[in-house]
Amino acid sequence: MENIDWENLGFGYIRTDCNVRTYWRDGKWEPLTVTGDENINMHMASTCLHYGQEAFEGLKAFRGADGKIRIFRADENAKRMIRSAQYLMMQAPDVDLFVEAVKKVVLANEKYIPPYGTGASLYIRPLLIGTGAQVGVKPADEYMFLVFVTPVGPYYKSGFKPIDVIIDRRHDRAAPHGTGHVKVGGNYAASLLSGDLGHSKGYPSVMYLDAKEKRYIDECGAANFYGIRDGAYITPKSSSVLPSITNMSLRTLAADMGLKVEERPVDVAELATFEEAGACGTAAVISPIGSVLDPEENKTYRYGTEAGPWSVKLYEALRGIQFGLREDTHGWNIVL
Ligand code: PLP
Ligand code: COI
């Protein structure tokens, strides 16, 4: 694709050749179809439009140093979509159908996978929506599962340079027994206002605290939080955090490197004790955190203007596996 400036890609939508779709109708998923149509034709009373029956996923395909295509941990995204669907009483594709759709759309859009060495990748966006019509508040009887792809560069403009984060105590994205642990559109709608407030003050990411006590760290925008202290990788355990597949992978890699791994409630006061901090996710990869401002407490926690040594090691280990530079000892990649 000679008209794509791979090195300078941001995180946005670029049209590709096709997407893959299927409908749940009459108690089963129909065969997958491949279409160049970017639009969805649906009933005006579809439950996704009125009652938020919507779940999505985000994963990536990489062009490796050896020219091969690698898709990272698609089975985990499939399992998370199933959990999201269960919470919203939606039908979900099983792991095999999910992975089949992902492979199909990646192969059909192979020319949009950014070349090795550009740092860019192909973002894969599976989407599940209730398309059946209802006016009463109840689950739809028809669902659409769609997967599209788009080539992306870094989520934060700074790439692997540290980002500044601001704590927002005035807005909650999710409640302790709400939908924070599943990947549903409503959580993102609930984060738009605080995200915008953060951006307008110059902060690319907002840190949410637990909604009940405002005492423990939940997560950072669309990414999980980790801190490094005394040879430990420490990350929040909370019922309102999305279980990040990147974070799960980093916990494994951290343990491989000899770090102690702690997944537990993390008091916001601990921000003062971390040697390094970072935000992690499919889109964010690892975004080191340079500082966290707590405006209400009038405090700023600083972690330096460059990524710390453990964040660099973790980043290199993760990217190494994704781009085929390091042995995939945990069997995370689907190699096409
Ligand atoms: N937290 C939220 C709210 C997210 O939207 C995401 C992105 O998917 C993550 C964390 C990171 O999850 P993952 O590593 O599975 O992409
Ligand atoms: C991801 O990391 O895949 C996300 O979902 C982040 C965001 C674009 C919603």
GROMACS .gro file of C-alpha atoms and ligand atoms in nm:
model
  361
    1MET     CA    1   0.000   0.000   0.000
    2GLU     CA    2   0.225   0.276  -0.127
    3ASN     CA    3  -0.016   0.553  -0.022
    4ILE     CA    4  -0.001   0.473   0.352
    5ASP     CA    5   0.264   0.656   0.555
    6TRP     CA    6   0.329   0.359   0.788
    7GLU     CA    7   0.585   0.539   1.006
    8ASN     CA    8   0.347   0.821   1.092
    9LEU     CA    9   0.025   0.631   1.147
   10GLY     CA   10  -0.182   0.746   1.443
   11PHE     CA   11  -0.460   0.550   1.611
   12GLY     CA   12  -0.749   0.612   1.374
   13TYR     CA   13  -0.969   0.445   1.117
   14ILE     CA   14  -0.832   0.378   0.770
   15ARG     CA   15  -1.052   0.195   0.526
   16THR     CA   16  -0.939  -0.154   0.429
   17ASP     CA   17  -1.078  -0.391   0.166
   18CYS     CA   18  -1.334  -0.581   0.367
   19ASN     CA   19  -1.485  -0.689   0.698
   20VAL     CA   20  -1.630  -1.023   0.809
   21ARG     CA   21  -1.983  -1.065   0.948
   22THR     CA   22  -2.237  -1.314   1.066
   23TYR     CA   23  -2.584  -1.296   1.222
   24TRP     CA   24  -2.734  -1.500   1.501
   25ARG     CA   25  -3.079  -1.587   1.372
   26ASP     CA   26  -3.319  -1.867   1.456
   27GLY     CA   27  -3.095  -2.004   1.726
   28LYS     CA   28  -2.765  -2.026   1.534
   29TRP     CA   29  -2.482  -1.829   1.375
   30GLU     CA   30  -2.502  -1.807   0.997
   31PRO     CA   31  -2.189  -1.875   0.784
   32LEU     CA   32  -1.935  -1.588   0.785
   33THR     CA   33  -1.964  -1.344   0.498
   34VAL     CA   34  -1.695  -1.111   0.365
   35THR     CA   35  -1.805  -0.768   0.249
   36GLY     CA   36  -1.653  -0.437   0.139
   37ASP     CA   37  -1.952  -0.252   0.286
   38GLU     CA   38  -1.853  -0.032   0.582
   39ASN     CA   39  -2.214   0.026   0.685
   40ILE     CA   40  -2.460  -0.179   0.885
   41ASN     CA   41  -2.825  -0.186   0.793
   42MET     CA   42  -3.038  -0.248   1.100
   43HIS     CA   43  -3.381  -0.203   1.250
   44MET     CA   44  -3.438   0.131   1.422
   45ALA     CA   45  -3.552  -0.055   1.736
   46SER     CA   46  -3.233  -0.266   1.757
   47THR     CA   47  -3.139  -0.322   2.120
   48CYS     CA   48  -2.780  -0.200   2.063
   49LEU     CA   49  -2.917   0.145   1.981
   50HIS     CA   50  -3.156   0.181   2.274
   51TYR     CA   51  -3.044  -0.045   2.555
   52GLY     CA   52  -2.672  -0.073   2.496
   53GLN     CA   53  -2.652  -0.439   2.396
   54GLU     CA   54  -2.303  -0.391   2.256
   55ALA     CA   55  -1.967  -0.549   2.329
   56PHE     CA   56  -1.638  -0.519   2.147
   57GLU     CA   57  -1.280  -0.641   2.152
   58GLY     CA   58  -0.942  -0.509   2.047
   59LEU     CA   59  -0.642  -0.716   1.942
   60LYS     CA   60  -0.357  -0.686   1.695
   61ALA     CA   61  -0.181  -0.864   1.410
   62PHE     CA   62   0.188  -0.800   1.348
   63ARG     CA   63   0.418  -0.845   1.049
   64GLY     CA   64   0.721  -1.017   1.194
   65ALA     CA   65   1.090  -0.975   1.123
   66ASP     CA   66   1.061  -1.310   0.937
   67GLY     CA   67   0.774  -1.179   0.720
   68LYS     CA   68   0.516  -1.398   0.898
   69ILE     CA   69   0.188  -1.265   1.034
   70ARG     CA   70   0.128  -1.310   1.407
   71ILE     CA   71  -0.203  -1.254   1.586
   72PHE     CA   72  -0.164  -1.210   1.962
   73ARG     CA   73  -0.377  -1.416   2.203
   74ALA     CA   74  -0.702  -1.409   2.002
   75ASP     CA   75  -0.844  -1.692   2.214
   76GLU     CA   76  -0.829  -1.468   2.522
   77ASN     CA   77  -1.021  -1.193   2.342
   78ALA     CA   78  -1.279  -1.451   2.237
   79LYS     CA   79  -1.323  -1.562   2.599
   80ARG     CA   80  -1.357  -1.202   2.716
   81MET     CA   81  -1.622  -1.132   2.451
   82ILE     CA   82  -1.814  -1.435   2.576
   83ARG     CA   83  -1.800  -1.294   2.931
   84SER     CA   84  -1.914  -0.950   2.808
   85ALA     CA   85  -2.201  -1.109   2.616
   86GLN     CA   86  -2.311  -1.312   2.916
   87TYR     CA   87  -2.330  -0.999   3.131
   88LEU     CA   88  -2.545  -0.818   2.874
   89MET     CA   89  -2.751  -1.129   2.794
   90MET     CA   90  -2.628  -1.143   2.435
   91GLN     CA   91  -2.545  -1.439   2.214
   92ALA     CA   92  -2.169  -1.466   2.158
   93PRO     CA   93  -1.961  -1.647   1.898
   94ASP     CA   94  -1.770  -1.939   2.049
   95VAL     CA   95  -1.389  -1.929   2.057
   96ASP     CA   96  -1.354  -2.117   1.726
   97LEU     CA   97  -1.592  -1.890   1.534
   98PHE     CA   98  -1.431  -1.579   1.684
   99VAL     CA   99  -1.079  -1.695   1.589
  100GLU     CA  100  -1.194  -1.806   1.243
  101ALA     CA  101  -1.346  -1.461   1.175
  102VAL     CA  102  -1.030  -1.287   1.300
  103LYS     CA  103  -0.800  -1.497   1.080
  104LYS     CA  104  -1.024  -1.451   0.778
  105VAL     CA  105  -1.040  -1.072   0.803
  106VAL     CA  106  -0.663  -1.044   0.864
  107LEU     CA  107  -0.575  -1.262   0.564
  108ALA     CA  108  -0.823  -1.082   0.339
  109ASN     CA  109  -0.662  -0.749   0.433
  110GLU     CA  110  -0.303  -0.873   0.441
  111LYS     CA  111  -0.175  -0.577   0.240
  112TYR     CA  112  -0.279  -0.343   0.522
  113ILE     CA  113  -0.057  -0.513   0.782
  114PRO     CA  114   0.217  -0.255   0.840
  115PRO     CA  115   0.566  -0.366   0.734
  116TYR     CA  116   0.810  -0.487   0.999
  117GLY     CA  117   1.026  -0.208   1.136
  118THR     CA  118   0.764   0.066   1.119
  119GLY     CA  119   0.642  -0.009   1.473
  120ALA     CA  120   0.284  -0.007   1.341
  121SER     CA  121   0.042  -0.300   1.347
  122LEU     CA  122  -0.301  -0.406   1.228
  123TYR     CA  123  -0.569  -0.334   1.488
  124ILE     CA  124  -0.852  -0.587   1.489
  125ARG     CA  125  -1.191  -0.477   1.616
  126PRO     CA  126  -1.452  -0.749   1.678
  127LEU     CA  127  -1.798  -0.609   1.748
  128LEU     CA  128  -2.109  -0.779   1.884
  129ILE     CA  129  -2.446  -0.599   1.874
  130GLY     CA  130  -2.809  -0.675   1.940
  131THR     CA  131  -2.982  -0.614   1.607
  132GLY     CA  132  -3.318  -0.762   1.697
  133ALA     CA  133  -3.598  -0.510   1.755
  134GLN     CA  134  -3.739  -0.463   2.107
  135VAL     CA  135  -3.922  -0.176   2.270
  136GLY     CA  136  -3.951  -0.333   2.615
  137VAL     CA  137  -3.621  -0.357   2.801
  138LYS     CA  138  -3.522  -0.712   2.715
  139PRO     CA  139  -3.253  -0.893   2.519
  140ALA     CA  140  -3.271  -0.907   2.140
  141ASP     CA  141  -3.348  -1.227   1.952
  142GLU     CA  142  -3.102  -1.138   1.673
  143TYR     CA  143  -2.730  -1.046   1.699
  144MET     CA  144  -2.460  -0.940   1.459
  145PHE     CA  145  -2.093  -1.030   1.504
  146LEU     CA  146  -1.857  -0.829   1.284
  147VAL     CA  147  -1.480  -0.798   1.267
  148PHE     CA  148  -1.299  -0.512   1.093
  149VAL     CA  149  -0.932  -0.418   1.082
  150THR     CA  150  -0.741  -0.095   1.045
  151PRO     CA  151  -0.366  -0.023   1.044
  152VAL     CA  152  -0.255   0.175   1.350
  153GLY     CA  153   0.047   0.344   1.502
  154PRO     CA  154   0.084   0.447   1.867
  155TYR     CA  155  -0.229   0.519   2.077
  156TYR     CA  156  -0.058   0.807   2.256
  157LYS     CA  157   0.130   1.051   2.034
  158SER     CA  158   0.437   1.017   2.252
  159GLY     CA  159   0.471   0.644   2.166
  160PHE     CA  160   0.705   0.484   2.420
  161LYS     CA  161   0.779   0.821   2.587
  162PRO     CA  162   0.616   0.871   2.929
  163ILE     CA  163   0.265   1.017   2.945
  164ASP     CA  164   0.123   1.246   3.211
  165VAL     CA  165  -0.188   1.120   3.387
  166ILE     CA  166  -0.451   1.308   3.590
  167ILE     CA  167  -0.672   1.152   3.861
  168ASP     CA  168  -1.045   1.223   3.823
  169ARG     CA  169  -1.241   1.171   4.145
  170ARG     CA  170  -1.553   1.344   4.018
  171HIS     CA  171  -1.651   1.090   3.752
  172ASP     CA  172  -1.669   0.711   3.767
  173ARG     CA  173  -1.643   0.496   3.458
  174ALA     CA  174  -1.771   0.185   3.636
  175ALA     CA  175  -1.917   0.075   3.969
  176PRO     CA  176  -1.791  -0.215   4.185
  177HIS     CA  177  -2.076  -0.442   4.081
  178GLY     CA  178  -2.136  -0.280   3.742
  179THR     CA  179  -1.993  -0.343   3.397
  180GLY     CA  180  -1.629  -0.233   3.442
  181HIS     CA  181  -1.497  -0.590   3.420
  182VAL     CA  182  -1.650  -0.647   3.076
  183LYS     CA  183  -1.577  -0.469   2.750
  184VAL     CA  184  -1.905  -0.299   2.667
  185GLY     CA  185  -1.964   0.032   2.492
  186GLY     CA  186  -2.140   0.196   2.787
  187ASN     CA  187  -1.816   0.202   2.988
  188TYR     CA  188  -1.653   0.405   2.715
  189ALA     CA  189  -1.947   0.645   2.687
  190ALA     CA  190  -1.914   0.695   3.063
  191SER     CA  191  -1.545   0.781   3.021
  192LEU     CA  192  -1.579   1.042   2.745
  193LEU     CA  193  -1.647   1.342   2.968
  194SER     CA  194  -1.359   1.278   3.207
  195GLY     CA  195  -1.131   1.195   2.912
  196ASP     CA  196  -1.221   1.524   2.753
  197LEU     CA  197  -1.163   1.715   3.077
  198GLY     CA  198  -0.821   1.550   3.106
  199HIS     CA  199  -0.731   1.630   2.744
  200SER     CA  200  -0.837   1.992   2.782
  201LYS     CA  201  -0.589   2.025   3.071
  202GLY     CA  202  -0.313   1.860   2.864
  203TYR     CA  203  -0.334   1.506   3.007
  204PRO     CA  204  -0.361   1.224   2.752
  205SER     CA  205  -0.495   0.980   3.013
  206VAL     CA  206  -0.722   0.988   3.319
  207MET     CA  207  -0.675   0.762   3.621
  208TYR     CA  208  -0.992   0.629   3.781
  209LEU     CA  209  -1.011   0.532   4.145
  210ASP     CA  210  -1.257   0.276   4.283
  211ALA     CA  211  -1.604   0.432   4.279
  212LYS     CA  212  -1.698   0.331   4.635
  213GLU     CA  213  -1.409   0.454   4.848
  214LYS     CA  214  -1.205   0.662   4.602
  215ARG     CA  215  -0.907   0.506   4.767
  216TYR     CA  216  -0.777   0.235   4.535
  217ILE     CA  217  -0.644   0.268   4.180
  218ASP     CA  218  -0.871   0.119   3.915
  219GLU     CA  219  -0.718   0.191   3.575
  220CYS     CA  220  -0.591   0.454   3.334
  221GLY     CA  221  -0.828   0.545   3.051
  222ALA     CA  222  -0.839   0.244   2.820
  223ALA     CA  223  -0.543   0.073   2.984
  224ASN     CA  224  -0.455  -0.108   3.308
  225PHE     CA  225  -0.209   0.039   3.557
  226TYR     CA  226   0.109  -0.117   3.694
  227GLY     CA  227   0.377   0.008   3.928
  228ILE     CA  228   0.725  -0.131   3.996
  229ARG     CA  229   0.874  -0.127   4.343
  230ASP     CA  230   1.149  -0.329   4.513
  231GLY     CA  231   1.159  -0.595   4.242
  232ALA     CA  232   0.779  -0.634   4.229
  233TYR     CA  233   0.530  -0.578   3.946
  234ILE     CA  234   0.221  -0.445   4.124
  235THR     CA  235  -0.117  -0.410   3.951
  236PRO     CA  236  -0.467  -0.337   4.085
  237LYS     CA  237  -0.717  -0.611   4.152
  238SER     CA  238  -1.064  -0.459   4.135
  239SER     CA  239  -1.407  -0.574   4.025
  240SER     CA  240  -1.443  -0.260   3.812
  241VAL     CA  241  -1.122  -0.298   3.609
  242LEU     CA  242  -1.119  -0.459   3.266
  243PRO     CA  243  -0.901  -0.772   3.286
  244SER     CA  244  -0.640  -0.667   3.032
  245ILE     CA  245  -0.483  -0.938   2.819
  246THR     CA  246  -0.169  -0.724   2.788
  247ASN     CA  247  -0.150  -0.697   3.168
  248MET     CA  248  -0.203  -1.073   3.201
  249SER     CA  249   0.088  -1.125   2.957
  250LEU     CA  250   0.308  -0.873   3.139
  251ARG     CA  251   0.246  -1.049   3.470
  252THR     CA  252   0.373  -1.371   3.312
  253LEU     CA  253   0.673  -1.196   3.152
  254ALA     CA  254   0.749  -1.013   3.478
  255ALA     CA  255   0.751  -1.344   3.666
  256ASP     CA  256   0.975  -1.494   3.392
  257MET     CA  257   1.218  -1.208   3.457
  258GLY     CA  258   1.225  -1.278   3.829
  259LEU     CA  259   0.996  -0.996   3.939
  260LYS     CA  260   0.750  -1.072   4.215
  261VAL     CA  261   0.396  -1.025   4.084
  262GLU     CA  262   0.133  -0.866   4.308
  263GLU     CA  263  -0.227  -0.837   4.190
  264ARG     CA  264  -0.415  -0.672   4.476
  265PRO     CA  265  -0.594  -0.350   4.570
  266VAL     CA  266  -0.343  -0.067   4.523
  267ASP     CA  267  -0.395   0.233   4.751
  268VAL     CA  268  -0.356   0.562   4.566
  269ALA     CA  269  -0.106   0.667   4.837
  270GLU     CA  270   0.128   0.397   4.702
  271LEU     CA  271   0.184   0.618   4.397
  272ALA     CA  272   0.444   0.793   4.613
  273THR     CA  273   0.641   0.470   4.650
  274PHE     CA  274   0.671   0.336   4.293
  275GLU     CA  275   1.002   0.349   4.111
  276GLU     CA  276   0.826   0.312   3.775
  277ALA     CA  277   0.466   0.325   3.660
  278GLY     CA  278   0.296   0.242   3.335
  279ALA     CA  279  -0.033   0.196   3.150
  280CYS     CA  280  -0.078  -0.120   2.945
  281GLY     CA  281  -0.325  -0.242   2.686
  282THR     CA  282  -0.354  -0.356   2.326
  283ALA     CA  283  -0.376  -0.001   2.194
  284ALA     CA  284  -0.148   0.152   2.458
  285VAL     CA  285   0.103  -0.142   2.450
  286ILE     CA  286   0.316  -0.019   2.742
  287SER     CA  287   0.292   0.355   2.789
  288PRO     CA  288   0.529   0.453   3.067
  289ILE     CA  289   0.379   0.709   3.306
  290GLY     CA  290   0.591   1.019   3.360
  291SER     CA  291   0.373   1.178   3.626
  292VAL     CA  292   0.036   1.146   3.799
  293LEU     CA  293  -0.139   1.463   3.913
  294ASP     CA  294  -0.392   1.433   4.194
  295PRO     CA  295  -0.560   1.776   4.170
  296GLU     CA  296  -0.789   1.734   4.470
  297GLU     CA  297  -0.497   1.640   4.696
  298ASN     CA  298  -0.271   1.892   4.523
  299LYS     CA  299  -0.001   1.628   4.472
  300THR     CA  300   0.210   1.526   4.174
  301TYR     CA  301   0.389   1.190   4.165
  302ARG     CA  302   0.685   1.180   3.925
  303TYR     CA  303   0.852   0.881   3.759
  304GLY     CA  304   1.098   1.048   3.522
  305THR     CA  305   1.102   1.165   3.163
  306GLU     CA  306   1.222   0.833   3.020
  307ALA     CA  307   1.083   0.482   3.058
  308GLY     CA  308   1.234   0.302   3.357
  309PRO     CA  309   1.451  -0.011   3.315
  310TRP     CA  310   1.181  -0.269   3.401
  311SER     CA  311   0.929  -0.102   3.171
  312VAL     CA  312   1.186  -0.116   2.890
  313LYS     CA  313   1.256  -0.486   2.959
  314LEU     CA  314   0.886  -0.570   2.968
  315TYR     CA  315   0.819  -0.371   2.650
  316GLU     CA  316   1.103  -0.544   2.466
  317ALA     CA  317   0.990  -0.888   2.582
  318LEU     CA  318   0.628  -0.830   2.475
  319ARG     CA  319   0.711  -0.667   2.141
  320GLY     CA  320   0.979  -0.931   2.082
  321ILE     CA  321   0.721  -1.208   2.102
  322GLN     CA  322   0.465  -1.016   1.895
  323PHE     CA  323   0.713  -0.942   1.613
  324GLY     CA  324   0.870  -1.288   1.620
  325LEU     CA  325   1.208  -1.171   1.752
  326ARG     CA  326   1.184  -1.379   2.068
  327GLU     CA  327   1.069  -1.731   2.121
  328ASP     CA  328   0.698  -1.750   2.198
  329THR     CA  329   0.753  -1.979   2.496
  330HIS     CA  330   0.396  -1.943   2.622
  331GLY     CA  331   0.232  -2.017   2.286
  332TRP     CA  332   0.053  -1.683   2.260
  333ASN     CA  333   0.074  -1.617   1.886
  334ILE     CA  334  -0.134  -1.754   1.604
  335VAL     CA  335   0.117  -1.761   1.317
  336LEU     CA  336  -0.037  -1.733   0.970
  337PLP     N1  337  -0.880  -0.129   3.025
  337PLP     C1  338  -0.971  -0.080   2.940
  337PLP     C2  339  -1.081   0.003   2.995
  337PLP     C3  340  -0.959  -0.104   2.802
  337PLP     O1  341  -1.046  -0.054   2.715
  337PLP     C4  342  -0.852  -0.183   2.755
  337PLP     C5  343  -0.839  -0.215   2.613
  337PLP     O2  344  -0.883  -0.316   2.570
  337PLP     C6  345  -0.760  -0.232   2.848
  337PLP     C7  346  -0.777  -0.202   2.982
  337PLP     C8  347  -0.647  -0.318   2.804
  337PLP     O3  348  -0.690  -0.448   2.773
  337PLP     P1  349  -0.615  -0.536   2.669
  337PLP     O4  350  -0.475  -0.548   2.715
  337PLP     O5  351  -0.684  -0.666   2.671
  337PLP     O6  352  -0.625  -0.467   2.539
  338COI     C1  353  -0.772  -0.156   2.315
  338COI     O1  354  -0.664  -0.142   2.373
  338COI     O2  355  -0.795  -0.246   2.234
  338COI     C2  356  -0.881  -0.065   2.340
  338COI     O3  357  -0.990  -0.110   2.340
  338COI     C3  358  -0.852   0.072   2.364
  338COI     C4  359  -0.947   0.171   2.302
  338COI     C5  360  -0.916   0.203   2.161
  338COI     C6  361  -1.089   0.147   2.329
   0.00000   0.00000   0.00000
